[in-house]
Short mmCIF file of C-alpha atoms and ligand atoms in Angstrom, two decimals:
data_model
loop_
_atom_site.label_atom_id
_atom_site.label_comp_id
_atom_site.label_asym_id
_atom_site.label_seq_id
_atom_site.Cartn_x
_atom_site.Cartn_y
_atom_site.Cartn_z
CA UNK A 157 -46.47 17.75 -76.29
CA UNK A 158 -42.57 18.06 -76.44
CA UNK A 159 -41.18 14.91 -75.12
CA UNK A 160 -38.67 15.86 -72.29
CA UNK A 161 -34.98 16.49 -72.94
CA UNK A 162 -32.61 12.59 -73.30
CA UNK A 163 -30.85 14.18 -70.78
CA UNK A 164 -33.64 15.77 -68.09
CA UNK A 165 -32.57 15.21 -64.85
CA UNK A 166 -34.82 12.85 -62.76
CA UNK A 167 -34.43 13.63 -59.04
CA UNK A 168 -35.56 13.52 -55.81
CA UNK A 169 -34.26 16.15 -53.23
CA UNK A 170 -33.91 15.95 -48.96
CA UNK A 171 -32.24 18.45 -46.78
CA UNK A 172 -29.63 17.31 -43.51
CA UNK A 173 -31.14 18.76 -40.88
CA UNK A 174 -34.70 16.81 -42.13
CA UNK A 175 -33.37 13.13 -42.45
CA UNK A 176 -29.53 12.73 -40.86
CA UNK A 177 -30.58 12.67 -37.30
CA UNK A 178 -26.69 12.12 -35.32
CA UNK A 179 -26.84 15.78 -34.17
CA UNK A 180 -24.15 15.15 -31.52
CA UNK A 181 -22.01 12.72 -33.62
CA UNK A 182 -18.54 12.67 -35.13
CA UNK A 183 -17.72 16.44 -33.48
CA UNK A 184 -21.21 18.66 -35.23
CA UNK A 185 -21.19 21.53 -33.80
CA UNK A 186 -25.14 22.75 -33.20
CA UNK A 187 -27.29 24.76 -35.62
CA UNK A 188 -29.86 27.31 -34.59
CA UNK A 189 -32.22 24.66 -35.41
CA UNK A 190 -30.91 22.21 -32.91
CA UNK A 191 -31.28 25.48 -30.43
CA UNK A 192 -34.92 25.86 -31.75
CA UNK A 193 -36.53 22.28 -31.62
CA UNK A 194 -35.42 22.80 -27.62
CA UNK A 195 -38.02 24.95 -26.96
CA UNK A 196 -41.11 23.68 -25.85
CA UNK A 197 -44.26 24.11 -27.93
CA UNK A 198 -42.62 26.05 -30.87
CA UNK A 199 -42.32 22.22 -32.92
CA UNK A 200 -45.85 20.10 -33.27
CA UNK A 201 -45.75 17.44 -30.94
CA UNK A 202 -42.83 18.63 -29.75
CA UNK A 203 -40.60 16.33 -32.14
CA UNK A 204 -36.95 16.24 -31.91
CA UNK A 205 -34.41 15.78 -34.77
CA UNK A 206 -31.50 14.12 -33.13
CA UNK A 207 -32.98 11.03 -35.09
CA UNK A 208 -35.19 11.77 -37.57
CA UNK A 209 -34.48 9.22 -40.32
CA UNK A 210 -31.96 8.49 -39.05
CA UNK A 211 -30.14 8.80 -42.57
CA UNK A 212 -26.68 9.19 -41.05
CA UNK A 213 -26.21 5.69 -40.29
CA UNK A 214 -28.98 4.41 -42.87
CA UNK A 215 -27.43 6.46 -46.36
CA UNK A 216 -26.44 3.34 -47.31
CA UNK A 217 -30.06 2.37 -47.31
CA UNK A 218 -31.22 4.99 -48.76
CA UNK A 219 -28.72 5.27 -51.52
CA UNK A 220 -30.09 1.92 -52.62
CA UNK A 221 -33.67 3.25 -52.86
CA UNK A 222 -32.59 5.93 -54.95
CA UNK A 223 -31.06 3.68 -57.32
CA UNK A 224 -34.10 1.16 -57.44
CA UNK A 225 -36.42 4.67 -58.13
CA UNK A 226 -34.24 4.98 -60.99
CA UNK A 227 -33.22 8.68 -60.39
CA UNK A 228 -30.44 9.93 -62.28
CA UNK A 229 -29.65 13.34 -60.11
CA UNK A 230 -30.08 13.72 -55.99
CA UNK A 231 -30.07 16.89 -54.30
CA UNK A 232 -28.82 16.40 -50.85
CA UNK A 233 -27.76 19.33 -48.34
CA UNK A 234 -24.60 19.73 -46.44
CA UNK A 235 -25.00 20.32 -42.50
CA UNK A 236 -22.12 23.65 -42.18
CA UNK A 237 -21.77 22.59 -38.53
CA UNK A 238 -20.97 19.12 -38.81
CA UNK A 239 -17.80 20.74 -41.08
CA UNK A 240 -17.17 23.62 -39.18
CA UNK A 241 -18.28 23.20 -36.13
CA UNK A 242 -18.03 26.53 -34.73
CA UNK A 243 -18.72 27.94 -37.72
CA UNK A 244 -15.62 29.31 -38.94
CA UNK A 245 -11.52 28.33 -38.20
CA UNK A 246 -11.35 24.39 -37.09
CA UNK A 247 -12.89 21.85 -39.81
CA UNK A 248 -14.09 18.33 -38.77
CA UNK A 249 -12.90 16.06 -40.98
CA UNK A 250 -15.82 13.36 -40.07
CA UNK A 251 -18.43 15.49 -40.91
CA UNK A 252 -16.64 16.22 -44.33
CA UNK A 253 -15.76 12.19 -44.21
CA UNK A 254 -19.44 11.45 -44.14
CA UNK A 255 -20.26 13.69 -47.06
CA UNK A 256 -17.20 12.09 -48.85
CA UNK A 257 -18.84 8.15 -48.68
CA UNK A 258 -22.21 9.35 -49.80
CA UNK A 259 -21.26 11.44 -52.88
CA UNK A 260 -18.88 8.21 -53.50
CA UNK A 261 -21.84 6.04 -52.73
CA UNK A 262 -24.56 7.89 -55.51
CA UNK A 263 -21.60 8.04 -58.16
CA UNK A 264 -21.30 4.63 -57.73
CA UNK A 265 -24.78 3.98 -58.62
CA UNK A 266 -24.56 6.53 -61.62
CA UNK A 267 -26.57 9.30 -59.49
CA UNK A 268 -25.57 12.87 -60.04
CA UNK A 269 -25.11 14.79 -56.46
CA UNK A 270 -26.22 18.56 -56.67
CA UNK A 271 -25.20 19.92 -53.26
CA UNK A 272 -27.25 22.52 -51.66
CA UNK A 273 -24.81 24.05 -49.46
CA UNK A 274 -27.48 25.81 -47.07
CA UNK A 275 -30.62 24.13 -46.15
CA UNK A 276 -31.09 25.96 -42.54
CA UNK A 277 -28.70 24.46 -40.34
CA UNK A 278 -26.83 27.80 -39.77
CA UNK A 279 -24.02 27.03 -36.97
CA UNK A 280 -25.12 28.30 -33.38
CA UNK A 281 -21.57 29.21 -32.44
CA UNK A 282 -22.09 32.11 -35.39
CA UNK A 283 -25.61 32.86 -34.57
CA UNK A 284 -23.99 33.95 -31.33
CA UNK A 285 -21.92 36.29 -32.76
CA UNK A 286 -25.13 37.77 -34.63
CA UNK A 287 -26.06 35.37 -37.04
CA UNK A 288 -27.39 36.73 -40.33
CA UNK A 289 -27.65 40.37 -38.64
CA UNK A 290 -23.61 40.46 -38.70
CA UNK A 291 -22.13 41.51 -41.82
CA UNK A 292 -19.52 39.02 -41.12
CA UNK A 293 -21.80 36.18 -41.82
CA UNK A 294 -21.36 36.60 -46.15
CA UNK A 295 -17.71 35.67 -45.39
CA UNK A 296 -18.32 33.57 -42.82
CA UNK A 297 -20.59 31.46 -45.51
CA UNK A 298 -18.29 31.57 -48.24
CA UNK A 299 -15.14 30.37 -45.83
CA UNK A 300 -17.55 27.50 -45.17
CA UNK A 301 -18.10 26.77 -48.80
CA UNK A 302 -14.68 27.07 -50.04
CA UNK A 303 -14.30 24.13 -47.74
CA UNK A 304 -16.84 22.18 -49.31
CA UNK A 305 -15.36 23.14 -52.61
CA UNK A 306 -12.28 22.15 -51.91
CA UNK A 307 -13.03 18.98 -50.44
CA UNK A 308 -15.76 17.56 -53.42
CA UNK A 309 -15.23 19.62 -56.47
CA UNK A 310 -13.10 16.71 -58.17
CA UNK A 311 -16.69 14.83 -58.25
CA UNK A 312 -19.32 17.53 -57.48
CA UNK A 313 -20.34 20.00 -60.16
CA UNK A 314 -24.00 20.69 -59.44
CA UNK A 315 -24.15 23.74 -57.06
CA UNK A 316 -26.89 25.23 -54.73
CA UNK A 317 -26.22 28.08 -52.68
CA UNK A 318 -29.01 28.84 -51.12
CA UNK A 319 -32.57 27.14 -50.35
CA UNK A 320 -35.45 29.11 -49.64
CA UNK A 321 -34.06 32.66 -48.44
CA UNK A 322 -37.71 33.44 -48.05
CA UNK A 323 -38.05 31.13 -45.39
CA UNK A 324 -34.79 31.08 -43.26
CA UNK A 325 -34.86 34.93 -43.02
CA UNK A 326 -38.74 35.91 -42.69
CA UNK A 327 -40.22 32.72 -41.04
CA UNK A 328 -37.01 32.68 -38.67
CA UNK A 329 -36.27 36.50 -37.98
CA UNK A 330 -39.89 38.04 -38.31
CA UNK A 331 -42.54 35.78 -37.98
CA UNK A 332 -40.17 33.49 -35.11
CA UNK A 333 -41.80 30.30 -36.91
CA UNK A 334 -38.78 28.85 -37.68
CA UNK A 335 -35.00 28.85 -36.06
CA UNK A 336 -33.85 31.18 -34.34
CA UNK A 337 -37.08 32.53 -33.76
CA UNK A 338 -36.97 35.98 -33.91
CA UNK A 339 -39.49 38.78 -34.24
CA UNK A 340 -37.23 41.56 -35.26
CA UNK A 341 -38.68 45.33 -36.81
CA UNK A 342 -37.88 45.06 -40.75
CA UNK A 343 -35.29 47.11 -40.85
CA UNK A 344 -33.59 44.30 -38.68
CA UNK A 345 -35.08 41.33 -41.07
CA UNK A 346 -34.06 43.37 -44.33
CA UNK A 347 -30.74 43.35 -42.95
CA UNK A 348 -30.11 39.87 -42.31
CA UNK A 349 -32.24 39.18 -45.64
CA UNK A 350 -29.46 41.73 -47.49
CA UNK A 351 -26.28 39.64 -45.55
CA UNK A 352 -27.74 36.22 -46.79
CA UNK A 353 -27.84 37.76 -50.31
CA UNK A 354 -23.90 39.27 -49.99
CA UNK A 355 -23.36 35.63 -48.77
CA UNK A 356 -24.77 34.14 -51.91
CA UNK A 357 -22.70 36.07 -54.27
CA UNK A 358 -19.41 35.67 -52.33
CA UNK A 359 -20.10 31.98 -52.42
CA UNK A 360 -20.74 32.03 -56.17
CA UNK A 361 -17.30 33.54 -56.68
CA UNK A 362 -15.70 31.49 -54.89
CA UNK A 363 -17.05 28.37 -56.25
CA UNK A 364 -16.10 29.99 -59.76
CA UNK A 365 -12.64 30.11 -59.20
CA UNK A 366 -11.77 27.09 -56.79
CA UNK A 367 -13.61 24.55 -58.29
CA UNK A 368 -11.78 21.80 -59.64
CA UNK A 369 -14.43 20.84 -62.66
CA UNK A 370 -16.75 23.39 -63.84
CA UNK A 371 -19.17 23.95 -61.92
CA UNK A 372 -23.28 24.51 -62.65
CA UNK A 373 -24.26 27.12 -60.23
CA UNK A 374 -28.14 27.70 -59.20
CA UNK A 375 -30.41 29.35 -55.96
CA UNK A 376 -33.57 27.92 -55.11
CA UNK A 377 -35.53 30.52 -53.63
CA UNK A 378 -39.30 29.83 -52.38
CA UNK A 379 -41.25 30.43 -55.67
CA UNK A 380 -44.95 31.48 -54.77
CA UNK A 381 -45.85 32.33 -58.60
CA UNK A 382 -49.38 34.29 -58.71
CA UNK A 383 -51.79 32.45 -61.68
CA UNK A 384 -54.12 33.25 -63.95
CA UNK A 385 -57.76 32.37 -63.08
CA UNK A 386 -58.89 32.11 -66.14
CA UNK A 387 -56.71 31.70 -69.63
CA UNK A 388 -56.78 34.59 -71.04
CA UNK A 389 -54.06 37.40 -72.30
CA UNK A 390 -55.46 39.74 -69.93
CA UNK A 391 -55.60 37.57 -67.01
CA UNK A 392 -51.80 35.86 -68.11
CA UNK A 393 -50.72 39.71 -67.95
CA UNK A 394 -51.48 40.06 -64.23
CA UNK A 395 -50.63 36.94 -63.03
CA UNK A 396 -47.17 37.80 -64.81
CA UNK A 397 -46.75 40.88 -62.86
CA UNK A 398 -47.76 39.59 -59.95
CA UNK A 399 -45.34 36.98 -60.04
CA UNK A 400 -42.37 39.50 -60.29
CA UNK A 401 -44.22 42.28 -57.80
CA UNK A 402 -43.88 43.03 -53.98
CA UNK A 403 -47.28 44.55 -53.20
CA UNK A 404 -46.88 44.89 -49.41
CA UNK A 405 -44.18 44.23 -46.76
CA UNK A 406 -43.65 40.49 -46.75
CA UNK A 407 -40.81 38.81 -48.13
CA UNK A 408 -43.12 35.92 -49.62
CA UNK A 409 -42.28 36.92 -52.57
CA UNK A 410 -39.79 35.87 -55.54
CA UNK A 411 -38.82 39.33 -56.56
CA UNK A 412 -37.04 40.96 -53.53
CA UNK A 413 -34.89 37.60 -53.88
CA UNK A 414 -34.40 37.35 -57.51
CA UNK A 415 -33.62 40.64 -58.96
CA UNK A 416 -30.59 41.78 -56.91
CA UNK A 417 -29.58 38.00 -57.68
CA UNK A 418 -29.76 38.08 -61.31
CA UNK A 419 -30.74 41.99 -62.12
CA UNK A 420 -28.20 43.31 -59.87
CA UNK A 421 -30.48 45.70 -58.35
CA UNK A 422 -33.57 45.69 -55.45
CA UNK A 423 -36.93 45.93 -57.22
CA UNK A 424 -38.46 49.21 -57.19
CA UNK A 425 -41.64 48.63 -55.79
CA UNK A 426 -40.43 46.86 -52.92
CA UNK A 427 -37.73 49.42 -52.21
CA UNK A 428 -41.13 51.66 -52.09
CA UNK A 429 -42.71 49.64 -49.94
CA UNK A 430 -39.77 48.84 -47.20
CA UNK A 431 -39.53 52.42 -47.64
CA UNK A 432 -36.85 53.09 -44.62
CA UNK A 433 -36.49 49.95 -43.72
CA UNK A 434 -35.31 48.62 -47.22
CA UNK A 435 -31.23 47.88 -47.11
CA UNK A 436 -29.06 50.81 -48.13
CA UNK A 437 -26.48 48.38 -49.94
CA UNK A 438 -22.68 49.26 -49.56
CA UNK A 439 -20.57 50.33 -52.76
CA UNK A 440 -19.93 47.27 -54.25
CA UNK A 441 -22.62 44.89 -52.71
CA UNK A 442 -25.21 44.59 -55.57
CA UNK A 443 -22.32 43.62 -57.96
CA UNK A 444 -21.15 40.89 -55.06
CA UNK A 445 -24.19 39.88 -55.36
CA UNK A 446 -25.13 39.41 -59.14
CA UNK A 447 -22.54 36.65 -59.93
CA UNK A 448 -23.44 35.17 -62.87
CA UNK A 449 -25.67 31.91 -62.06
CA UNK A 450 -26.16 28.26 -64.56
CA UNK A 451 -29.54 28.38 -63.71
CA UNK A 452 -32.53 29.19 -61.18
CA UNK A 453 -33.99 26.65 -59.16
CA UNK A 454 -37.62 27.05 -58.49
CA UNK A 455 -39.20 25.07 -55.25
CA UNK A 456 -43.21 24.92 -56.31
CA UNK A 457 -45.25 24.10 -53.97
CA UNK A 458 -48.48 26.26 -54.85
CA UNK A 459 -49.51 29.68 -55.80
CA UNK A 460 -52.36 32.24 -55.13
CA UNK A 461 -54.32 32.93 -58.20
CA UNK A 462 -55.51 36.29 -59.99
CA UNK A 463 -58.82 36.90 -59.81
CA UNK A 464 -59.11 39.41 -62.73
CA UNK A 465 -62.99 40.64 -61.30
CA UNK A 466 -60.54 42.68 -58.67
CA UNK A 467 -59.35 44.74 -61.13
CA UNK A 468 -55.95 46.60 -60.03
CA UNK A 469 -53.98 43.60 -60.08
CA UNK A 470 -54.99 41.72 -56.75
CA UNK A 471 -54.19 38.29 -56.32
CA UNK A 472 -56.59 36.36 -54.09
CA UNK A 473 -55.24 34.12 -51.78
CA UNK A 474 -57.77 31.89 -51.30
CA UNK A 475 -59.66 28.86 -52.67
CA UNK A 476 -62.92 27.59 -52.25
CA UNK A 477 -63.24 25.49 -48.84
CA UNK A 478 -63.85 22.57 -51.70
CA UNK A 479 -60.86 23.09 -54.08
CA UNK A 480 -58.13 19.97 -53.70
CA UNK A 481 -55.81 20.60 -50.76
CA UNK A 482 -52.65 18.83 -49.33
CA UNK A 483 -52.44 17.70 -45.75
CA UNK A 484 -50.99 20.73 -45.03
CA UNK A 485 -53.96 22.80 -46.63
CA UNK A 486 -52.14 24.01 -49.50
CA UNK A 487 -54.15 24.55 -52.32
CA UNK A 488 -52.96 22.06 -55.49
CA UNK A 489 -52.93 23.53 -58.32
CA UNK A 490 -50.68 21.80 -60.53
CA UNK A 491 -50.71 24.94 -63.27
CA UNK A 492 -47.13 26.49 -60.93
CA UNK A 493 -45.49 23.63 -63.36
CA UNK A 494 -46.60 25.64 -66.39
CA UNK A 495 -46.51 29.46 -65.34
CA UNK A 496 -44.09 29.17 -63.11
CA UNK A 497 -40.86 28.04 -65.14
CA UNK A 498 -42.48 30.30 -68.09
CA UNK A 499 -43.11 33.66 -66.10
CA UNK A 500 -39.29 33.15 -64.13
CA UNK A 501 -37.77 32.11 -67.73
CA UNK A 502 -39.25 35.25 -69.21
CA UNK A 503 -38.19 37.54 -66.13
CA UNK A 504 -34.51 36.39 -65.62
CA UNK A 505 -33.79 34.37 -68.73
CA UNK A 506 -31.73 31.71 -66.97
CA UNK A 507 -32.32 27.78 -67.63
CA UNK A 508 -34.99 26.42 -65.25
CA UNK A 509 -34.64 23.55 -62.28
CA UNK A 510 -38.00 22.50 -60.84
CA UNK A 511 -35.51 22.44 -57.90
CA UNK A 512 -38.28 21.30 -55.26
CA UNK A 513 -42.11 19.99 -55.54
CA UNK A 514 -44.26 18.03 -53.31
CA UNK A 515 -47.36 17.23 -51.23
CA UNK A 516 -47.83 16.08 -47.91
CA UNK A 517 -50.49 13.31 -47.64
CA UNK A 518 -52.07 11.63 -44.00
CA UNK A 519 -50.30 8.01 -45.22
CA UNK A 520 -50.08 5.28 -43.58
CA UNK A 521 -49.29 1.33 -44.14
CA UNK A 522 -52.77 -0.42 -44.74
CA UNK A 523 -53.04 -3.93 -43.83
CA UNK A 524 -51.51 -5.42 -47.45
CA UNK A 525 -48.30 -3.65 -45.73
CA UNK A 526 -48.10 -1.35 -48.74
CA UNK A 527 -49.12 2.91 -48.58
CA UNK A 528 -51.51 3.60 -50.69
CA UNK A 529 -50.73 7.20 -51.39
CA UNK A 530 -53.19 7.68 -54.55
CA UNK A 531 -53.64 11.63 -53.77
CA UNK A 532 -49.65 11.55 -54.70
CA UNK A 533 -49.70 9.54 -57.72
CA UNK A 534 -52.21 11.99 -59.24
CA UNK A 535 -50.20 14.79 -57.83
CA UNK A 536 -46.88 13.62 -59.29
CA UNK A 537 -49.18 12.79 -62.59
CA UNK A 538 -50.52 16.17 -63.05
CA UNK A 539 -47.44 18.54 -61.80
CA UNK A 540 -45.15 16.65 -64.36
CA UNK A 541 -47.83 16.95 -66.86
CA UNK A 542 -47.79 20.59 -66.54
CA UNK A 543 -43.58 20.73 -66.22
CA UNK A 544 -44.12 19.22 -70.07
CA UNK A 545 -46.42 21.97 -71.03
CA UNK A 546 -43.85 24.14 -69.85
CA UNK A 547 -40.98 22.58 -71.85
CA UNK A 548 -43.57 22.34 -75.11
CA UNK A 549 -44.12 26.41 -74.67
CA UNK A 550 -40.01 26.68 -75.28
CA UNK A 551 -39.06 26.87 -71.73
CA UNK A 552 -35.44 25.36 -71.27
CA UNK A 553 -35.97 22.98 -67.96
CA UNK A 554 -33.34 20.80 -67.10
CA UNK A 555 -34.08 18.91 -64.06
CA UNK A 556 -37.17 18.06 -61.43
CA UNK A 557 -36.66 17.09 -58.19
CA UNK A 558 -39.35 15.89 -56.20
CA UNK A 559 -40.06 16.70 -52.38
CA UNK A 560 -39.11 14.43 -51.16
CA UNK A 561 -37.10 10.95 -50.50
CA UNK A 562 -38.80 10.02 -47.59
CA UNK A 563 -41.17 10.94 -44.90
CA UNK A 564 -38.83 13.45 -42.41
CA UNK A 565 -38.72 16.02 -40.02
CA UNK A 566 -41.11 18.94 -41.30
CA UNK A 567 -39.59 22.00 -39.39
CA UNK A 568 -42.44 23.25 -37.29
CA UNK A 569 -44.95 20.77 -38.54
CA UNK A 570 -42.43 18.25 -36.95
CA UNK A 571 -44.02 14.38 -37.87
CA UNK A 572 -46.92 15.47 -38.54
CA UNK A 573 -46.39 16.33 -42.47
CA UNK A 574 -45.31 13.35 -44.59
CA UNK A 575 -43.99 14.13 -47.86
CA UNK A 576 -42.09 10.94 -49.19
CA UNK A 577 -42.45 8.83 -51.81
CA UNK A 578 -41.08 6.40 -48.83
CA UNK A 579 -42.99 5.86 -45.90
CA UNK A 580 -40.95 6.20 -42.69
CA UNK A 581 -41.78 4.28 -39.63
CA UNK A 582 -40.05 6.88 -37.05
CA UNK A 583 -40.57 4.54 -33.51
CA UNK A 584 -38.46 2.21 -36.07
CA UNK A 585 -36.95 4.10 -38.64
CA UNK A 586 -38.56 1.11 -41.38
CA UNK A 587 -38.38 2.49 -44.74
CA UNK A 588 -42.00 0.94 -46.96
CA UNK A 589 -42.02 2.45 -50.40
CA UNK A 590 -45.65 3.77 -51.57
CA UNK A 591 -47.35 3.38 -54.46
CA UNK A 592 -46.35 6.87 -55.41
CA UNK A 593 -42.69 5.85 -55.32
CA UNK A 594 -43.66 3.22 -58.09
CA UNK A 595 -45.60 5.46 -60.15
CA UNK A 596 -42.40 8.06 -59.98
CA UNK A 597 -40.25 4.88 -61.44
CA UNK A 598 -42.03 4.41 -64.10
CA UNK A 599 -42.45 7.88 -65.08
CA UNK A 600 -38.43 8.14 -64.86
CA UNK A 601 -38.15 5.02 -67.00
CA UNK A 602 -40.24 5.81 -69.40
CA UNK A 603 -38.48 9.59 -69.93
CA UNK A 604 -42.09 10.95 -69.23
CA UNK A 605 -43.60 9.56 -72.36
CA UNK A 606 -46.23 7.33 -70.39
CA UNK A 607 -47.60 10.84 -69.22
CA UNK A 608 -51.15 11.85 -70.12
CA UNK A 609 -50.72 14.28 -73.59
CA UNK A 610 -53.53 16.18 -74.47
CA UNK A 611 -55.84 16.67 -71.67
CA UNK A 612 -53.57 18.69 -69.07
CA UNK A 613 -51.60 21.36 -69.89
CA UNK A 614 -51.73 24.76 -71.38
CA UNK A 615 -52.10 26.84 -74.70
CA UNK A 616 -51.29 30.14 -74.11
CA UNK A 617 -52.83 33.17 -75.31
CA UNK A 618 -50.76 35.37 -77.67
CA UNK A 619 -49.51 37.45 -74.74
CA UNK A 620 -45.72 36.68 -74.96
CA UNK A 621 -44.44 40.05 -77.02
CA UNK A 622 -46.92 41.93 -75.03
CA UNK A 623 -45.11 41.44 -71.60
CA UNK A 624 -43.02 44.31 -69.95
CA UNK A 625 -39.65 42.99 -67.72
CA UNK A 626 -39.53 45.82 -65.57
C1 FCB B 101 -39.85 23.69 -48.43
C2 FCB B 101 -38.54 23.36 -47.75
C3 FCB B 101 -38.32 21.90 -47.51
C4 FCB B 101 -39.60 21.21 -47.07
C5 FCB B 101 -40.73 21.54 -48.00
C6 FCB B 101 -42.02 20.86 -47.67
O1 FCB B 101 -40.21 24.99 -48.11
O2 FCB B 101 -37.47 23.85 -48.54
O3 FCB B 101 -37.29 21.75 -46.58
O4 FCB B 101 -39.87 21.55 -45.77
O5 FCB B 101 -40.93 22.92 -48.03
#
């Protein structure tokens, strides 16, 4: 296999609202989240996040585990109302302060910061005055970045606009999963969905042309890529299609997201099947949104998989009750690292950034003190395995960031899901490192070369020339 670019970044990724905890410190202003976790029943075990790691006061802490895992990039998230904390109009300069000392602190130890600058925490103050439903809210978003800009450009150049649009519109405005909660009609959800997009491409440009160093601009949308059951040019076909098609009305899917990003345009098919409910953009929007972008961050998690004996291009969304599973449930299958990157690099033709990837595991500290997290290990083993097939079919991937630091505040799942490669004691807020987190070190010293060659990854059929971007 190709070894992995000298200059791959290594990374590890964590989101504010997940780890910083200090929700009514140094003058934040509440998110819709901080509205959400309020309401009884809607979080498991009805967890809170006004600690959660706690990271606020511990980044220090953390900082140094970073640099002892040997990372050379960290993708952090910055909490909009803890810098504006109505939103718009008056800035905090503590919650911009805080920011300040930890993208000091990571330079310091030779740690690149890539800032996503919207992981959820949209400001209640504006969700008041419609949220995402409000037209408004684009500007409102890129006022809020242009701050940001301002403020960290000088050191910052990695850029993420957007995590997970998938998520924060349909899990929080349809299915009411997620903050605010909302079960809206589609038309409603499309809406918002359309606003969030406007808001991407208005931050885009303004990052362009504030910026004080030039800047390497990405969106890490949910990336539920369909695969091929079996390996074959037929089957690699469908699970291509599938990957870039929006069969029925759901927005778990990466087209709806991708195309007006980087096409400039809506796909067909899911115009067709929003029908009219599907946005009716206003003169100008589609080019607002289509801003030229560095590169696409994916966030893999898993992936339904073709099954080519239903013929008409249906992807089954099952496994069998015995096929590997995270804590969660999710099905692992560590082949998203391959067909993912290739099918999205083939669509869109923009560098790659495994920008999240992860499992949650039932951990716990045994008796030597240590977490034995073996499921992870082999996880982390087989999903960077697969990245390197990826980058040995051609595919031009620049970074991997693993979900996640440390065990944190899972949105609905609340405790209950631990993803870290550091276990997190939350009655104490005790950070214990797992065996995972060693195994993850050594990879990232070693460049990747102590891998296993040979017996995972994929050859591909000769399908390539054969594929249609629609
Ligand atoms: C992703 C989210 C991230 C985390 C992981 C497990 O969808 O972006 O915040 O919750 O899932």
């Amino acid at each position: 296999m190709s070894p992995f670019p000298a200059d791959f970044r290594w990374g590890v990724t964590t989101s504010s609202f997940q780890i910083e905890g200090a929700t009514e410190e140094d003058g934040r202003g509440e998110s819709v989240w901080d509205m959400f976790v309020r309401r009884e029943g809607v979080i498991a075990g009805n967890g809170k996040a006004d600690v959660a790691c706690d990271h606020y006061h511990r980044w220090q802490e953390d900082v140094d585990w970073l640099s002892k895992l040997g990372v050379n990039a960290y993708r952090l998230s910055v909490a909009w109302p803890r810098i504006l904390p109505e939103g718009t109009g008056r800035i905090e300069q503590r919650g911009l302060d805080f920011y300040d000392r930890l993208i000091d602190g990571l330079l310091v130890k030779g740690i690149e910061p890539w800032v996503c600058l919207y992981h959820w925490d949209f400001p209640l103050a504006l969700f008041n005055r419609g949220g995402w439903l409000n037209r408004d809210s684009a500007r409102w978003f890129a006022d809020y970045v242009e701050v940001v800009v301002r403020r960290f450009s000088d050191r910052v150049t990695q850029w993420i606009t957007f995590n997970e649009p998938q998520v924060f519109i349909s899990e929080g405005h349809y299915w009411g999963r997620h903050a605010p909660g909302l079960h809206l009609p589609w038309k409603e959800v499309l809406l918002a969905g359309h606003h969030a997009l406007l808001a991407h491409g208005y931050a885009v440009s303004a990052i362009r042309s504030i910026a004080a160093k030039t800047p390497f601009i990405g969106y890490a949308p949910a990336s539920p890529v369909s695969l091929p059951a079996l390996n074959s040019a037929e089957d690699v076909a469908i699970a291509y299609s599938e990957s870039c098609a929006v069969t029925h009305e759901s927005l778990w899917n990466m087209a709806w997201w991708l195309d007006p990003v980087v096409l400039g345009h809506y796909p067909a098919d899911g115009v067709k099947v929003f029908g009219a409910n599907a946005p009716s953009p206003a003169p100008g929007d589609m080019e607002a949104i289509s801003q030229p972008l560095d590169f696409l961050g994916l966030n893999l998690y898993w992936g339904p998989r073709v099954d080519t004996t239903h013929r008409g291009r249906e992807a089954v969304w099952t496994y069998p009750a015995d096929h590997p599973r995270t804590a969660f449930g999710w099905a692992i299958v560590p082949e998203i690292m391959h067909w993912g990157p290739r099918f999205m690099a083939k669509r869109y033709g923009l560098p790659i950034v495994v920008a999240e990837n992860g499992i949650s595991c039932l951990d716990f500290v045994a008796t030597d003190g240590s977490v034995h997290d073996g499921a992870r290990v082999d996880f982390i083993t087989r999903h960077l395995a697969m990245l390197q097939s990826a980058i040995t079919a051609g595919v031009d991937i620049r970074g991997y960031f693993h979900w996640t630091l440390l065990d944190n505040f899972e949105w609905a799942d609340g405790y209950k899901q631990r993803f870290g490669l550091i276990h997190t004691d939350f009655a104490t807020g005790t950070r214990t490192p797992k065996d995972s987190f060693n195994h993850y070190r050594d990879i990232i010293a070693a460049n990747g070369a102590n891998l296993p060659s040979g017996n995972i990854g994929i050859t591909e059929p000769d399908i390539w020339e054969k594929l249609i971007v629609t």
